[in-house]
Amino acid sequence: MKEKPYNKNLVIIIAAVAATGGLLFGFDTGVISGAIPFFQQDFQLSNSMVENITTAGLVGAVIGAMFTGRLSDIFGRKKTILAAAIIFVIGAAWSGWAPNPTLLIISRLFIGLAIGISSFSVPLYIAEISPTHIRGRLVSLFQLLITIGILVSYLSDLAFANNNNVESWRPMFYAGIVPGFILLIGMFFLPETPRWLMSKGREEESRRILKRIEEPSLIEESMKRMKDEVEKAKEKPNFREVFRPWLRKALIISVGIMFFQQFVGINTVIYYSPKIFMIAGFEGARAGIWGAVSVGIVNVLFTILSLFMIDKLGRRKLYFIGLIGIVISLFGLGLAFEFHSSLGEMGKWLAIGFVWIYIAFFAISLGPLGWLIISEIFPLRIRGIGSSIGSLSNWLFNGIVAFTFFKIVKLFTASGSGIITNEKIYDAATNSFSMQPVNNGNPAGAFWFYAVIGIIGIIWGYFYIPETKGIALEKIEEHWRLGGKPRELRK
Ligand code: BGC
């Protein structure tokens, strides 16, 4: 094969195409919220059936993350992402077409597989193909595209939502075909990662790709490092290896960071923000969706900011700054709801203000850091399995938080403090919608509960968040082998 020259911008193009997987992740996470009212009416579904359809995607993601880690170690990162792209395209077409609720559930489960697969294989691919000094920034591109995907899905929901057409949910789902195709075609032209090729003994191919993306003066050093690492671990990748004592810290870090990323309640805001804003006093579903769009915009803007900070300030600093901001805004949000009735008009603006601050701090810290760190801390040979465990934990915790939010709200609502809103409710018996008062409980206690988890996260992070900024992936492995503590990781 003909050798292609070093091109400084190539790696950015590569990362950007791969990160389209993040766009799909975000799009397919967000799209359901706008589609629900329409397919509920179209198929005349009960709330529990709606819950099943929503959860199907999450279940698919858990399965996708669980079973494909090993495949990406065996068949390579590129083929794994290609497989996800194909599933995204078929899944989007299938969900848009679904003629009945059962097929809709199966199609959401199917597309969930692709979300689960891409959520670990894309960051992994990018981490392995990036030069060390900008690795953080390039992996964070993935998070940026997740946030853009969420925003695009809110906007496209808004564009397709037509109150006179119960089938408006179909184009919302069909829209996902477009980014699916972009990922499929783009990925087809991208190379495999030099690190994975090296792990398969394909040294020449590995060098050829490295030459196109790494500065010429660093190539030999990188080759040597990768080779050493492969030498150190010759046997076949094995699931049990992740649980070996010397890797226990890496395992705790990846499950732990995903625990805190999800248990500070991020997706209660992403999935339920229209509802939260309605409870806060913004009237009507449309105002609620606009509130969600504003959250989506803040999320994107601050994720862009994080791209510039992550390789400069480093992972630990961002983690602490972010979590402190998250905890303070959650307390504030709780106060806005607790004193809802005495605050009057100001209450709802305080609520939306604290949600914006909360999202901003999440976007510069736990959002990108979760995905970045799980792609960095495992040794090459089991990096696929390792980061899929991180990703799997993410989806499990995500599912638990989403499923329990309203129950936790109820649990922590003092009697008489529930907030009443007027909502359009579907009645299966009469097959019609009518406006009825709904007691939503008061989310103050739930937000304080998440704040307390955030405080525990700060203490946990002091011991467990490693500073991986500017450190070669192979060095990180060496640190674990020598029995080093996460917070002592240094260049
Ligand atoms: C999280 C998602 C969340 C998104 C919000 C991601 O890092 O894993 O659960 O919806 O950030 O931007």
XYZ file of C-alpha atoms and ligand atoms in Angstrom:
503
model
C 0.000 0.000 0.000
C 1.222 3.509 -0.790
C 2.445 5.527 2.196
C 0.563 8.727 2.959
C 2.364 11.694 4.562
C 1.997 13.114 8.090
C -0.881 15.533 8.304
C -1.384 17.524 11.450
C -5.086 18.057 10.852
C -5.883 14.501 9.893
C -6.299 13.322 13.448
C -8.836 16.070 14.083
C -10.827 14.992 11.041
C -10.627 11.387 12.189
C -11.792 12.285 15.678
C -14.611 14.445 14.338
C -15.993 11.697 12.094
C -15.751 9.097 14.818
C -17.404 11.470 17.265
C -20.506 11.472 15.038
C -21.215 8.330 17.045
C -21.690 10.750 19.959
C -24.165 12.798 17.953
C -26.271 9.697 17.432
C -25.980 8.767 21.091
C -27.279 12.218 22.048
C -29.917 12.359 19.341
C -31.383 8.997 20.184
C -31.282 9.821 23.897
C -33.189 13.054 23.461
C -35.560 12.280 20.581
C -37.911 10.133 22.618
C -39.030 12.973 24.898
C -40.741 14.861 22.056
C -42.033 11.724 20.372
C -43.813 10.310 23.435
C -46.994 12.427 23.407
C -47.556 11.605 19.731
C -47.078 7.857 19.690
C -48.951 7.622 22.981
C -51.943 9.170 21.263
C -51.396 7.358 17.954
C -51.271 3.892 19.540
C -53.461 4.860 22.510
C -50.952 3.722 25.079
C -51.038 3.685 28.847
C -48.261 5.432 30.787
C -46.671 2.136 31.728
C -46.455 1.115 28.081
C -44.762 4.453 27.345
C -42.309 3.694 30.137
C -41.590 0.298 28.547
C -40.833 1.888 25.196
C -38.549 4.493 26.788
C -36.749 1.934 28.916
C -36.286 -0.422 25.941
C -33.621 1.912 24.566
C -31.737 1.893 27.868
C -31.948 -1.894 28.148
C -30.575 -2.175 24.615
C -27.703 0.150 25.553
C -26.799 -1.976 28.561
C -26.799 -5.123 26.416
C -24.821 -3.384 23.666
C -22.163 -2.197 26.096
C -22.032 -5.543 27.880
C -21.410 -7.898 24.994
C -19.365 -5.940 22.547
C -16.322 -4.925 24.602
C -14.651 -8.199 23.861
C -15.622 -8.006 20.186
C -13.810 -4.697 19.858
C -10.674 -6.308 21.301
C -11.008 -9.204 18.862
C -12.237 -7.593 15.632
C -10.905 -4.096 16.160
C -12.297 -0.677 17.024
C -13.177 0.322 13.477
C -15.346 -2.696 12.677
C -17.173 -2.318 15.984
C -18.091 1.287 15.212
C -19.115 0.345 11.665
C -21.444 -2.279 13.103
C -22.953 0.343 15.420
C -23.494 2.700 12.457
C -25.394 0.034 10.536
C -27.581 -0.638 13.569
C -28.223 3.112 13.970
C -29.467 3.413 10.388
C -31.653 0.304 10.460
C -32.903 1.127 13.960
C -33.933 4.671 13.020
C -35.794 3.503 9.919
C -37.424 0.697 11.863
C -38.611 2.885 14.751
C -40.043 5.471 12.351
C -41.897 2.780 10.452
C -43.062 0.647 13.422
C -46.725 -0.211 12.760
C -47.508 -1.241 16.351
C -46.216 -0.747 19.925
C -44.517 -4.149 20.113
C -42.396 -3.445 17.069
C -41.675 0.018 18.406
C -40.319 -1.519 21.630
C -38.160 -3.975 19.689
C -36.846 -1.257 17.396
C -35.928 1.001 20.346
C -34.187 -1.932 21.977
C -32.315 -2.503 18.736
C -31.198 1.114 18.398
C -30.231 1.020 22.087
C -27.669 -1.636 21.145
C -25.970 0.880 18.870
C -26.038 3.547 21.577
C -24.404 1.124 24.008
C -21.780 0.004 21.510
C -20.857 3.487 20.335
C -20.753 4.916 23.849
C -17.601 3.019 24.677
C -16.075 2.193 21.309
C -16.008 5.752 19.982
C -14.093 7.292 22.928
C -11.823 4.270 22.875
C -11.100 4.680 19.194
C -10.367 8.373 19.596
C -8.177 7.898 22.695
C -6.095 5.288 20.892
C -5.593 7.279 17.736
C -4.859 10.669 19.355
C -1.431 12.125 20.089
C -0.992 12.290 23.891
C -0.982 16.065 24.349
C -4.433 16.622 22.795
C -6.028 13.300 23.700
C -8.310 14.871 26.308
C -9.556 17.499 23.920
C -10.247 15.033 21.139
C -12.094 12.538 23.325
C -14.144 15.432 24.708
C -15.293 16.066 21.145
C -17.361 12.938 21.675
C -19.117 14.557 24.636
C -19.610 17.744 22.612
C -21.383 15.765 19.931
C -23.551 14.037 22.545
C -24.702 17.438 23.731
C -25.223 18.685 20.161
C -27.171 15.501 19.446
C -29.454 16.144 22.419
C -30.030 19.742 21.301
C -30.673 18.726 17.684
C -33.195 16.144 18.843
C -35.096 18.764 20.914
C -35.090 21.123 17.947
C -36.147 18.502 15.448
C -38.893 17.368 17.830
C -40.030 20.960 17.931
C -39.928 21.224 14.127
C -41.865 18.013 13.486
C -44.328 18.346 16.342
C -47.642 19.033 14.639
C -50.634 18.927 16.933
C -52.895 18.016 14.037
C -50.902 14.978 13.067
C -50.659 12.103 15.554
C -48.004 10.505 13.375
C -45.554 13.377 13.951
C -43.373 10.967 15.930
C -42.423 9.090 12.740
C -40.331 11.842 11.085
C -38.730 12.511 14.491
C -37.344 8.983 14.491
C -36.601 8.925 10.736
C -34.378 11.988 11.192
C -31.817 9.740 12.933
C -31.083 7.982 9.628
C -29.050 10.958 8.390
C -26.301 11.032 11.053
C -26.281 7.220 10.961
C -25.307 7.345 7.299
C -22.672 10.001 7.909
C -21.049 7.793 10.540
C -21.251 4.715 8.329
C -19.695 6.342 5.283
C -17.149 8.412 7.208
C -15.996 5.507 9.330
C -15.558 3.364 6.261
C -12.683 5.607 5.189
C -11.016 5.918 8.579
C -8.058 3.754 9.606
C -7.943 1.216 12.437
C -6.063 2.435 15.546
C -2.296 1.844 15.562
C -2.505 0.482 19.091
C -5.046 -2.188 18.292
C -3.090 -3.225 15.168
C 0.036 -3.546 17.256
C -1.804 -5.736 19.744
C -2.560 -8.080 16.836
C 1.082 -8.164 15.738
C 0.403 -6.026 12.644
C 3.395 -3.806 13.267
C 3.913 -2.449 9.757
C 0.300 -1.357 9.347
C 0.474 0.188 12.783
C 3.556 2.187 11.877
C 2.023 3.315 8.584
C -0.997 4.802 10.348
C 1.051 6.269 13.158
C 3.181 8.084 10.579
C 0.128 9.909 9.281
C -1.080 11.127 12.645
C 1.868 11.476 15.015
C 4.645 14.030 14.853
C 7.601 12.435 13.024
C 9.969 12.901 15.968
C 7.706 10.934 18.319
C 6.997 7.918 16.140
C 9.787 5.630 17.232
C 9.128 6.325 20.898
C 5.415 5.569 20.467
C 6.128 2.382 18.527
C 8.470 1.192 21.232
C 5.989 1.926 23.997
C 3.171 0.118 22.258
C 5.421 -2.835 21.533
C 6.544 -3.090 25.137
C 2.997 -3.076 26.295
C 2.008 -5.812 23.872
C 5.043 -7.842 24.934
C 4.092 -7.574 28.565
C 0.771 -9.213 27.962
C 0.853 -11.905 25.344
C -2.086 -14.073 26.291
C -5.580 -13.673 24.874
C -7.803 -10.955 26.328
C -9.946 -12.421 29.005
C -12.930 -10.959 30.758
C -11.740 -12.103 34.182
C -8.503 -10.207 33.828
C -10.259 -6.923 34.444
C -10.884 -8.160 37.976
C -7.244 -8.896 38.783
C -5.955 -7.143 41.905
C -3.545 -4.810 40.092
C -6.404 -3.491 37.971
C -8.854 -3.109 40.805
C -8.238 0.640 41.025
C -8.921 1.120 37.321
C -12.146 -0.810 37.732
C -13.263 1.184 40.783
C -12.459 4.444 38.994
C -14.466 3.616 35.891
C -17.535 2.350 37.725
C -17.222 5.112 40.341
C -16.991 8.032 37.962
C -20.025 6.784 36.051
C -21.893 6.332 39.331
C -21.345 9.967 40.285
C -21.913 11.207 36.718
C -25.380 9.682 36.783
C -26.346 9.973 40.460
C -25.994 13.744 40.562
C -29.198 13.461 38.539
C -28.070 14.708 35.129
C -30.670 12.821 33.147
C -33.573 13.848 35.327
C -32.794 17.253 33.847
C -32.157 15.955 30.309
C -35.245 13.725 30.112
C -37.651 15.581 32.331
C -36.675 19.226 32.011
C -39.902 20.244 30.234
C -41.752 18.669 33.130
C -39.478 20.285 35.738
C -40.029 23.695 34.185
C -43.772 23.165 34.126
C -43.700 22.251 37.807
C -41.641 25.400 38.419
C -44.449 27.454 36.941
C -43.847 27.810 33.194
C -47.199 27.182 31.597
C -47.902 24.648 28.846
C -45.911 21.926 27.141
C -44.430 24.289 24.562
C -42.900 26.566 27.193
C -41.530 23.419 28.805
C -39.879 22.303 25.561
C -38.365 25.764 25.083
C -36.942 25.464 28.581
C -35.401 22.168 27.513
C -33.919 23.790 24.406
C -32.299 26.447 26.587
C -30.767 23.691 28.726
C -29.509 22.021 25.546
C -27.833 25.253 24.413
C -26.081 25.882 27.748
C -24.931 22.255 27.691
C -23.340 22.627 24.238
C -21.686 25.990 24.998
C -20.044 24.837 28.207
C -18.926 21.570 26.672
C -17.090 23.643 24.059
C -15.446 25.540 26.916
C -14.376 22.236 28.474
C -12.508 21.316 25.272
C -10.150 24.188 25.955
C -9.719 23.416 29.617
C -9.407 19.651 29.813
C -5.781 19.328 28.643
C -4.750 22.558 30.393
C -6.345 22.504 33.837
C -6.276 18.720 33.883
C -8.856 16.146 34.955
C -8.673 16.465 38.754
C -9.138 20.236 38.916
C -12.083 20.140 36.536
C -13.636 17.309 38.501
C -13.571 19.273 41.764
C -14.592 22.623 40.280
C -17.437 20.905 38.433
C -18.757 18.916 41.364
C -18.633 21.851 43.768
C -20.679 23.889 41.273
C -23.095 20.995 40.803
C -23.633 20.588 44.547
C -24.237 24.315 45.101
C -26.687 24.584 42.216
C -28.580 21.474 43.347
C -28.999 23.000 46.809
C -30.168 26.235 45.199
C -32.585 24.391 42.946
C -33.980 22.588 45.968
C -34.476 25.911 47.758
C -36.275 27.396 44.736
C -38.778 24.530 44.867
C -39.030 24.349 48.646
C -40.027 28.023 48.859
C -41.914 27.870 45.599
C -45.174 29.242 46.951
C -43.648 32.228 48.779
C -41.234 33.120 45.952
C -44.057 33.580 43.447
C -42.990 34.619 39.943
C -39.329 34.790 40.978
C -39.368 31.090 41.933
C -39.553 29.835 38.383
C -36.721 32.083 37.214
C -34.580 30.952 40.122
C -35.362 27.345 39.195
C -34.379 27.756 35.547
C -31.295 29.786 36.551
C -30.048 27.064 38.865
C -30.703 24.408 36.205
C -28.527 26.413 33.773
C -25.722 26.733 36.350
C -26.027 23.036 37.138
C -25.789 22.039 33.465
C -22.846 24.407 32.896
C -20.831 22.827 35.700
C -21.756 19.318 34.592
C -20.710 20.119 31.030
C -17.201 21.197 32.013
C -16.613 18.274 34.345
C -18.458 15.002 34.848
C -19.908 14.977 31.316
C -16.663 14.761 29.354
C -14.561 13.320 32.202
C -16.591 10.140 32.584
C -16.098 9.062 28.988
C -12.529 10.301 28.824
C -11.280 8.569 31.939
C -12.779 5.171 31.149
C -11.024 5.278 27.772
C -7.651 6.035 29.374
C -7.145 3.943 32.444
C -7.148 0.345 31.203
C -4.158 -1.393 29.650
C -4.280 -1.839 25.893
C -5.125 -5.515 25.762
C -8.286 -5.238 27.812
C -9.094 -1.615 27.098
C -12.164 -2.662 25.118
C -13.551 -4.827 27.885
C -12.554 -2.322 30.557
C -14.199 0.679 28.999
C -17.277 -1.312 28.115
C -17.685 -2.028 31.829
C -17.530 1.720 32.470
C -20.082 2.317 29.768
C -22.320 -0.479 30.974
C -22.290 1.034 34.478
C -23.211 4.374 32.945
C -26.340 2.948 31.326
C -27.336 0.928 34.370
C -27.045 3.929 36.704
C -28.737 6.109 34.119
C -31.658 3.655 33.993
C -31.917 3.498 37.791
C -31.943 7.282 38.197
C -34.431 7.854 35.359
C -36.701 5.126 36.659
C -36.659 6.315 40.267
C -36.776 10.116 39.873
C -40.516 10.615 40.339
C -40.574 7.994 43.075
C -37.795 9.802 44.932
C -39.636 13.073 44.476
C -42.678 11.498 46.102
C -40.646 9.937 48.892
C -39.127 13.275 49.875
C -42.261 15.381 49.561
C -43.591 16.581 52.917
C -47.351 16.242 53.041
C -49.115 19.313 51.704
C -46.034 20.674 49.905
C -46.770 19.010 46.534
C -47.016 21.301 43.502
C -50.213 21.076 41.457
C -50.225 21.589 37.668
C -52.956 21.289 35.062
C -52.099 18.680 32.461
C -53.493 16.977 29.425
C -54.156 13.393 30.555
C -55.080 10.450 28.358
C -57.924 8.278 29.535
C -57.869 4.831 27.932
C -61.450 4.063 28.998
C -62.950 6.960 27.067
C -60.119 7.181 24.532
C -59.766 10.905 25.019
C -57.559 13.578 26.552
C -58.722 16.069 29.150
C -57.148 18.753 31.348
C -56.820 17.545 34.925
C -55.006 18.766 38.030
C -51.946 16.657 38.815
C -50.089 16.611 42.132
C -46.420 16.386 41.164
C -44.989 16.266 44.665
C -42.123 18.668 45.359
C -38.727 17.897 43.817
C -36.764 19.900 46.442
C -35.882 16.819 48.513
C -34.843 14.850 45.419
C -32.418 17.594 44.354
C -30.951 17.781 47.859
C -30.566 14.012 47.788
C -28.522 14.297 44.570
C -26.515 17.128 46.153
C -25.538 14.871 49.060
C -24.382 12.226 46.586
C -22.342 14.976 44.906
C -20.615 15.744 48.223
C -19.730 12.069 48.635
C -18.418 12.234 45.046
C -16.036 15.058 45.987
C -14.540 12.996 48.811
C -14.373 9.868 46.647
C -12.712 11.824 43.853
C -9.971 13.048 46.145
C -8.797 9.453 46.476
C -9.711 8.036 43.103
C -9.598 10.573 40.279
C -6.223 10.227 38.530
C -4.552 13.118 36.738
C -4.079 11.579 33.299
C -3.381 14.888 31.545
C -0.375 14.627 29.196
C 0.484 11.088 30.311
C 0.963 8.370 27.685
C -1.590 5.571 27.962
C 1.234 3.062 28.408
C 2.562 4.999 31.415
C -0.792 4.759 33.114
C -0.653 0.978 32.866
C 2.813 0.955 34.375
C 1.559 2.986 37.329
C -1.076 0.341 38.126
C 1.455 -2.460 37.748
C 3.693 -0.776 40.306
C 0.783 -0.564 42.723
C 0.544 3.257 42.565
C -2.390 5.205 44.025
C -4.663 6.989 41.531
C -3.950 10.442 42.975
C -0.196 9.863 42.736
C -0.171 9.406 38.955
C 2.451 11.800 37.559
C 4.378 12.330 34.346
C -23.939 11.439 30.010
C -25.366 11.353 29.580
C -25.973 12.736 29.599
C -25.134 13.703 28.800
C -25.626 15.109 28.966
C -23.208 12.367 29.112
O -21.868 12.414 29.468
O -23.358 10.162 29.990
O -26.047 10.483 30.442
O -27.270 12.695 29.076
O -23.791 13.647 29.208
O -24.866 16.028 28.248
